[in-house]
Amino acid sequence: MSLPPYADLLGITLAPRDGEAPVLEMPFRDDVLGRPGFLHGGAIAGLLEVAAIVSLQHALAEEGGAKGPPARIKPVNVTVDFMRGGRDKPTHAEGIVTRLGTRVANVEAIAWQDDRTRPIAHARMNYLIARD
Amino acid sequence: MSGFNIDAFMNHRFGGHGGALGIVYHARSDAPGDTWVELALPYAGALIGDTDTGVLASGPIIALMDMATSVAVWVKRGRFAPQATLDLRVDYLRPAVPGRTVIGRGECLKVTRSIAFVRGIAYDETPDDPLAHVAGTFMLMDAQAMGAAA
């Protein structure tokens, strides 16, 4: 799975998992800094968005296998809830496809630092699926 | 008149994530009572989300709008004060045209004792043809002090 240049700017790396979409990790560094000592909300939202797309690509690959060209994913909207400040440590994120329909996919993503049960942010995204 | 000197505030380059994205101050409204603020996100290869089309990733647009609406709150309140984004919703009306600078216009609709309500648009040519619409809320971190003053 290849990530876009924007994911490189955020420093995102993927940790593969058996049968599931990979978990993302974003290191803490100046490029993702907001106010001193804290992650920028935009960087957290960007990480969540990349996590959502990665999980959706994974779900589409699982569903479609090798048949036909890959479907295109068009973002419709995103709602991000920021639950706590991101501190100066690595941030993890995971996307969860809640529904993959013919034309629309509903995807969630969460970001956490030390403890997955204490997320720092949560996002809900709707995507249009364009199958050729 | 606003006691918040946005020109002085914006007269330095953003550091951190805003700087990494290349976000700079663009413009503000000069109409009385009108408090919108605009930041600019120049097109750059590092911000591409779709290598087939060259279309920008949506993450940088979220960051741009988070910052533009955040500054709009400071303009509305007439001073800089710490605040945290509670939530932000972005509707993508159309893709940004590859190669064009994206302008983010933020506006603060209302400030209560602890919450600021914002909205904004992003466009790459004219505000009449926006590429995204946003709505969000900020939590005011100095709410205690503000409550005492109100």
CSV table of C-alpha atoms in Angstrom, one decimal:
chain,number,residue,atom,x,y,z
A,1,MET,CA,0.0,0.0,0.0
A,2,SER,CA,1.5,3.3,-1.1
A,3,LEU,CA,1.0,6.6,0.8
A,4,PRO,CA,0.7,10.0,-0.8
A,5,PRO,CA,3.3,12.7,-0.4
A,6,TYR,CA,1.2,14.4,2.2
A,7,ALA,CA,1.5,11.3,4.5
A,8,ASP,CA,5.3,11.6,4.1
A,9,LEU,CA,5.1,15.2,5.3
A,10,LEU,CA,3.4,14.0,8.4
A,11,GLY,CA,6.1,11.2,8.8
A,12,ILE,CA,3.4,8.5,8.7
A,13,THR,CA,4.5,4.8,8.7
A,14,LEU,CA,2.4,1.7,8.5
A,15,ALA,CA,2.4,-1.3,10.8
A,16,PRO,CA,0.8,-4.2,8.8
A,17,ARG,CA,-1.7,-6.5,10.6
A,18,ASP,CA,-3.0,-9.9,9.5
A,19,GLY,CA,-6.3,-9.6,7.6
A,20,GLU,CA,-6.9,-6.0,8.9
A,21,ALA,CA,-5.9,-2.6,7.7
A,22,PRO,CA,-2.5,-1.4,9.0
A,23,VAL,CA,-2.1,0.8,12.1
A,24,LEU,CA,-0.5,4.2,11.4
A,25,GLU,CA,2.2,5.8,13.4
A,26,MET,CA,3.1,9.5,13.3
A,27,PRO,CA,6.3,10.6,15.1
A,28,PHE,CA,6.3,13.8,17.1
A,29,ARG,CA,8.5,16.5,15.4
A,30,ASP,CA,8.4,20.2,14.5
A,31,ASP,CA,6.5,19.6,11.3
A,32,VAL,CA,3.4,18.5,13.2
A,33,LEU,CA,3.7,21.0,16.1
A,34,GLY,CA,0.9,23.3,17.1
A,35,ARG,CA,1.3,25.3,20.3
A,36,PRO,CA,4.6,24.5,22.1
A,37,GLY,CA,4.7,20.9,23.3
A,38,PHE,CA,1.4,19.9,21.6
A,39,LEU,CA,0.4,18.4,18.3
A,40,HIS,CA,-1.4,20.7,15.8
A,41,GLY,CA,-5.1,19.9,15.4
A,42,GLY,CA,-4.6,19.9,11.6
A,43,ALA,CA,-1.9,17.3,11.8
A,44,ILE,CA,-4.1,15.0,14.0
A,45,ALA,CA,-7.0,15.5,11.5
A,46,GLY,CA,-4.6,14.7,8.6
A,47,LEU,CA,-3.4,11.5,10.3
A,48,LEU,CA,-7.0,10.5,11.0
A,49,GLU,CA,-7.9,11.1,7.3
A,50,VAL,CA,-5.0,9.1,6.0
A,51,ALA,CA,-6.0,6.2,8.5
A,52,ALA,CA,-9.5,6.3,7.1
A,53,ILE,CA,-8.4,6.2,3.5
A,54,VAL,CA,-5.9,3.3,4.2
A,55,SER,CA,-8.7,1.3,5.9
A,56,LEU,CA,-11.1,2.0,3.0
A,57,GLN,CA,-8.5,1.0,0.4
A,58,HIS,CA,-7.9,-2.2,2.4
A,59,ALA,CA,-11.7,-2.9,2.5
A,60,LEU,CA,-12.0,-2.3,-1.2
A,61,ALA,CA,-9.1,-4.6,-2.0
A,62,GLU,CA,-10.6,-7.4,0.3
A,63,GLU,CA,-14.0,-7.0,-1.5
A,64,GLY,CA,-12.9,-6.6,-5.1
A,65,GLY,CA,-9.8,-8.8,-5.2
A,66,ALA,CA,-8.2,-8.6,-8.6
A,67,LYS,CA,-11.3,-7.8,-10.6
A,68,GLY,CA,-11.4,-4.6,-12.5
A,69,PRO,CA,-9.5,-1.3,-11.9
A,70,PRO,CA,-9.4,0.0,-8.4
A,71,ALA,CA,-12.3,2.2,-7.3
A,72,ARG,CA,-11.6,5.9,-6.8
A,73,ILE,CA,-12.3,7.4,-3.3
A,74,LYS,CA,-13.7,10.9,-3.1
A,75,PRO,CA,-14.1,12.5,0.3
A,76,VAL,CA,-17.5,14.1,0.9
A,77,ASN,CA,-17.1,15.3,4.5
A,78,VAL,CA,-15.2,14.8,7.7
A,79,THR,CA,-16.1,15.6,11.3
A,80,VAL,CA,-13.3,15.6,13.8
A,81,ASP,CA,-13.8,15.6,17.6
A,82,PHE,CA,-10.7,16.6,19.6
A,83,MET,CA,-10.8,14.9,23.0
A,84,ARG,CA,-7.4,15.7,24.5
A,85,GLY,CA,-4.3,17.5,23.5
A,86,GLY,CA,-1.7,15.5,21.6
A,87,ARG,CA,1.6,15.5,23.6
A,88,ASP,CA,5.2,15.2,22.5
A,89,LYS,CA,5.3,11.5,21.7
A,90,PRO,CA,4.3,9.2,18.8
A,91,THR,CA,0.6,9.1,17.8
A,92,HIS,CA,-1.1,6.0,16.4
A,93,ALA,CA,-4.3,5.9,14.3
A,94,GLU,CA,-6.6,3.3,12.9
A,95,GLY,CA,-9.5,3.5,10.5
A,96,ILE,CA,-12.6,1.4,10.8
A,97,VAL,CA,-14.9,1.0,7.8
A,98,THR,CA,-18.4,0.9,9.3
A,99,ARG,CA,-20.2,0.5,6.0
A,100,LEU,CA,-19.0,-0.1,2.5
A,101,GLY,CA,-21.9,0.4,0.1
A,102,THR,CA,-22.1,0.6,-3.7
A,103,ARG,CA,-21.7,4.3,-3.8
A,104,VAL,CA,-21.0,5.5,-0.3
A,105,ALA,CA,-18.6,4.4,2.4
A,106,ASN,CA,-18.9,5.4,6.1
A,107,VAL,CA,-15.5,5.3,7.9
A,108,GLU,CA,-14.4,6.1,11.4
A,109,ALA,CA,-10.9,6.8,12.6
A,110,ILE,CA,-9.4,7.1,16.1
A,111,ALA,CA,-6.0,8.5,17.1
A,112,TRP,CA,-4.3,7.7,20.4
A,113,GLN,CA,-0.9,7.9,22.0
A,114,ASP,CA,-0.1,5.6,25.0
A,115,ASP,CA,-3.5,4.0,25.5
A,116,ARG,CA,-5.9,3.0,22.7
A,117,THR,CA,-8.8,3.2,25.1
A,118,ARG,CA,-8.0,6.9,25.7
A,119,PRO,CA,-8.1,8.4,22.2
A,120,ILE,CA,-6.9,12.0,21.6
A,121,ALA,CA,-9.2,12.4,18.6
A,122,HIS,CA,-12.0,10.7,16.7
A,123,ALA,CA,-13.3,11.3,13.2
A,124,ARG,CA,-16.2,10.3,11.1
A,125,MET,CA,-15.9,10.5,7.3
A,126,ASN,CA,-18.2,9.9,4.3
A,127,TYR,CA,-16.7,8.9,1.0
A,128,LEU,CA,-18.1,8.6,-2.4
A,129,ILE,CA,-16.9,5.4,-4.2
A,130,ALA,CA,-16.4,5.8,-7.9
A,131,ARG,CA,-16.3,2.4,-9.6
A,132,ASP,CA,-15.4,2.4,-13.2
B,1,MET,CA,-12.2,49.0,17.1
B,2,SER,CA,-10.5,45.7,17.7
B,3,GLY,CA,-7.6,45.7,20.2
B,4,PHE,CA,-6.2,42.7,18.5
B,5,ASN,CA,-3.4,43.8,16.1
B,6,ILE,CA,-3.6,41.1,13.5
B,7,ASP,CA,-1.0,42.7,11.3
B,8,ALA,CA,1.6,42.5,14.1
B,9,PHE,CA,0.4,39.0,15.0
B,10,MET,CA,0.6,37.7,11.4
B,11,ASN,CA,3.9,39.6,10.7
B,12,HIS,CA,5.9,36.5,11.4
B,13,ARG,CA,6.0,33.1,9.6
B,14,PHE,CA,4.0,30.3,11.2
B,15,GLY,CA,6.2,27.7,12.9
B,16,GLY,CA,5.4,24.1,13.5
B,17,HIS,CA,2.8,22.4,11.3
B,18,GLY,CA,1.4,25.6,9.8
B,19,GLY,CA,4.9,26.5,8.7
B,20,ALA,CA,5.6,23.0,7.3
B,21,LEU,CA,2.4,23.3,5.2
B,22,GLY,CA,3.5,26.8,4.0
B,23,ILE,CA,0.5,28.6,5.5
B,24,VAL,CA,0.7,32.4,5.5
B,25,TYR,CA,-1.5,35.4,6.4
B,26,HIS,CA,-3.5,36.6,3.4
B,27,ALA,CA,-6.2,39.2,4.2
B,28,ARG,CA,-8.9,40.4,6.6
B,29,SER,CA,-12.1,42.2,6.3
B,30,ASP,CA,-11.9,46.0,6.7
B,31,ALA,CA,-15.6,46.5,7.1
B,32,PRO,CA,-16.7,47.5,10.6
B,33,GLY,CA,-18.2,44.6,12.6
B,34,ASP,CA,-17.1,42.1,9.9
B,35,THR,CA,-14.4,39.8,11.4
B,36,TRP,CA,-13.4,37.4,8.7
B,37,VAL,CA,-9.7,36.5,8.3
B,38,GLU,CA,-8.0,34.8,5.4
B,39,LEU,CA,-4.9,32.6,5.4
B,40,ALA,CA,-3.3,31.2,2.3
B,41,LEU,CA,-2.0,27.7,1.6
B,42,PRO,CA,0.2,27.7,-1.5
B,43,TYR,CA,0.1,24.6,-3.7
B,44,ALA,CA,3.1,22.3,-3.1
B,45,GLY,CA,4.0,18.8,-4.2
B,46,ALA,CA,4.5,17.7,-0.6
B,47,LEU,CA,0.8,18.3,0.1
B,48,ILE,CA,-0.6,16.1,-2.7
B,49,GLY,CA,-3.0,13.4,-1.6
B,50,ASP,CA,-3.7,11.9,-5.0
B,51,THR,CA,-0.6,11.4,-7.1
B,52,ASP,CA,-2.7,10.5,-10.2
B,53,THR,CA,-4.5,13.9,-10.3
B,54,GLY,CA,-2.2,16.1,-8.3
B,55,VAL,CA,-5.1,17.1,-6.1
B,56,LEU,CA,-4.2,18.3,-2.6
B,57,ALA,CA,-4.8,16.0,0.4
B,58,SER,CA,-7.7,17.2,2.5
B,59,GLY,CA,-5.6,17.2,5.7
B,60,PRO,CA,-3.9,20.5,4.8
B,61,ILE,CA,-7.3,22.1,4.1
B,62,ILE,CA,-8.5,21.0,7.5
B,63,ALA,CA,-5.3,22.5,9.1
B,64,LEU,CA,-5.8,25.7,7.1
B,65,MET,CA,-9.4,26.1,8.2
B,66,ASP,CA,-8.6,25.2,11.8
B,67,MET,CA,-6.0,28.0,11.8
B,68,ALA,CA,-8.1,30.6,9.9
B,69,THR,CA,-11.2,30.1,12.2
B,70,SER,CA,-8.9,30.1,15.3
B,71,VAL,CA,-7.4,33.5,14.3
B,72,ALA,CA,-11.0,34.7,13.6
B,73,VAL,CA,-11.9,34.0,17.2
B,74,TRP,CA,-8.9,36.1,18.4
B,75,VAL,CA,-10.0,39.0,16.1
B,76,LYS,CA,-13.6,38.7,17.4
B,77,ARG,CA,-12.5,38.8,21.0
B,78,GLY,CA,-10.0,41.5,20.4
B,79,ARG,CA,-7.1,39.6,21.9
B,80,PHE,CA,-5.0,36.5,21.8
B,81,ALA,CA,-6.0,33.8,24.3
B,82,PRO,CA,-5.3,30.1,24.4
B,83,GLN,CA,-8.1,27.9,23.0
B,84,ALA,CA,-8.6,24.3,21.9
B,85,THR,CA,-10.5,23.0,18.9
B,86,LEU,CA,-13.4,20.9,20.2
B,87,ASP,CA,-14.7,19.8,16.8
B,88,LEU,CA,-14.5,20.7,13.2
B,89,ARG,CA,-16.7,19.5,10.3
B,90,VAL,CA,-15.5,20.0,6.7
B,91,ASP,CA,-17.7,19.5,3.7
B,92,TYR,CA,-15.7,19.1,0.5
B,93,LEU,CA,-17.7,20.8,-2.2
B,94,ARG,CA,-15.2,20.1,-5.0
B,95,PRO,CA,-11.5,19.2,-5.3
B,96,ALA,CA,-9.0,22.0,-5.2
B,97,VAL,CA,-7.6,22.7,-8.7
B,98,PRO,CA,-4.0,21.5,-8.8
B,99,GLY,CA,-1.5,24.3,-8.9
B,100,ARG,CA,-3.7,26.9,-7.3
B,101,THR,CA,-3.2,28.5,-3.9
B,102,VAL,CA,-6.1,27.7,-1.5
B,103,ILE,CA,-7.4,30.6,0.6
B,104,GLY,CA,-9.1,29.8,3.9
B,105,ARG,CA,-11.6,32.3,5.2
B,106,GLY,CA,-12.5,32.0,8.8
B,107,GLU,CA,-15.3,33.8,10.7
B,108,CYS,CA,-16.3,33.7,14.3
B,109,LEU,CA,-20.1,33.8,14.7
B,110,LYS,CA,-20.5,33.9,18.5
B,111,VAL,CA,-18.4,33.8,21.6
B,112,THR,CA,-20.0,32.6,24.9
B,113,ARG,CA,-18.3,32.3,28.3
B,114,SER,CA,-16.5,29.1,27.3
B,115,ILE,CA,-17.2,28.3,23.7
B,116,ALA,CA,-16.5,30.1,20.3
B,117,PHE,CA,-18.6,29.1,17.3
B,118,VAL,CA,-17.0,29.4,13.9
B,119,ARG,CA,-17.6,28.8,10.2
B,120,GLY,CA,-15.5,29.3,7.1
B,121,ILE,CA,-14.9,28.5,3.5
B,122,ALA,CA,-11.9,27.5,1.4
B,123,TYR,CA,-11.6,28.7,-2.2
B,124,ASP,CA,-8.9,28.7,-4.9
B,125,GLU,CA,-10.2,31.5,-7.2
B,126,THR,CA,-13.2,33.4,-5.8
B,127,PRO,CA,-15.2,33.1,-2.6
B,128,ASP,CA,-18.3,32.6,-4.8
B,129,ASP,CA,-17.0,29.2,-5.8
B,130,PRO,CA,-15.8,27.6,-2.6
B,131,LEU,CA,-14.2,24.1,-2.5
B,132,ALA,CA,-15.0,23.5,1.1
B,133,HIS,CA,-17.3,24.7,3.9
B,134,VAL,CA,-16.5,24.2,7.6
B,135,ALA,CA,-18.2,24.6,10.9
B,136,GLY,CA,-16.6,24.2,14.3
B,137,THR,CA,-16.3,25.1,17.9
B,138,PHE,CA,-13.4,26.1,20.1
B,139,MET,CA,-13.1,25.8,23.9
B,140,LEU,CA,-11.8,29.0,25.5
B,141,MET,CA,-9.0,28.0,27.9
B,142,ASP,CA,-9.2,31.3,29.7
B,143,ALA,CA,-13.0,30.9,30.4
B,144,GLN,CA,-12.6,31.4,34.1
B,145,ALA,CA,-10.9,34.8,33.8
B,146,MET,CA,-13.3,35.8,31.0
B,147,GLY,CA,-16.4,34.8,33.2
B,148,ALA,CA,-15.1,37.1,35.9
B,149,ALA,CA,-14.7,40.0,33.5
B,150,ALA,CA,-18.1,39.5,31.7
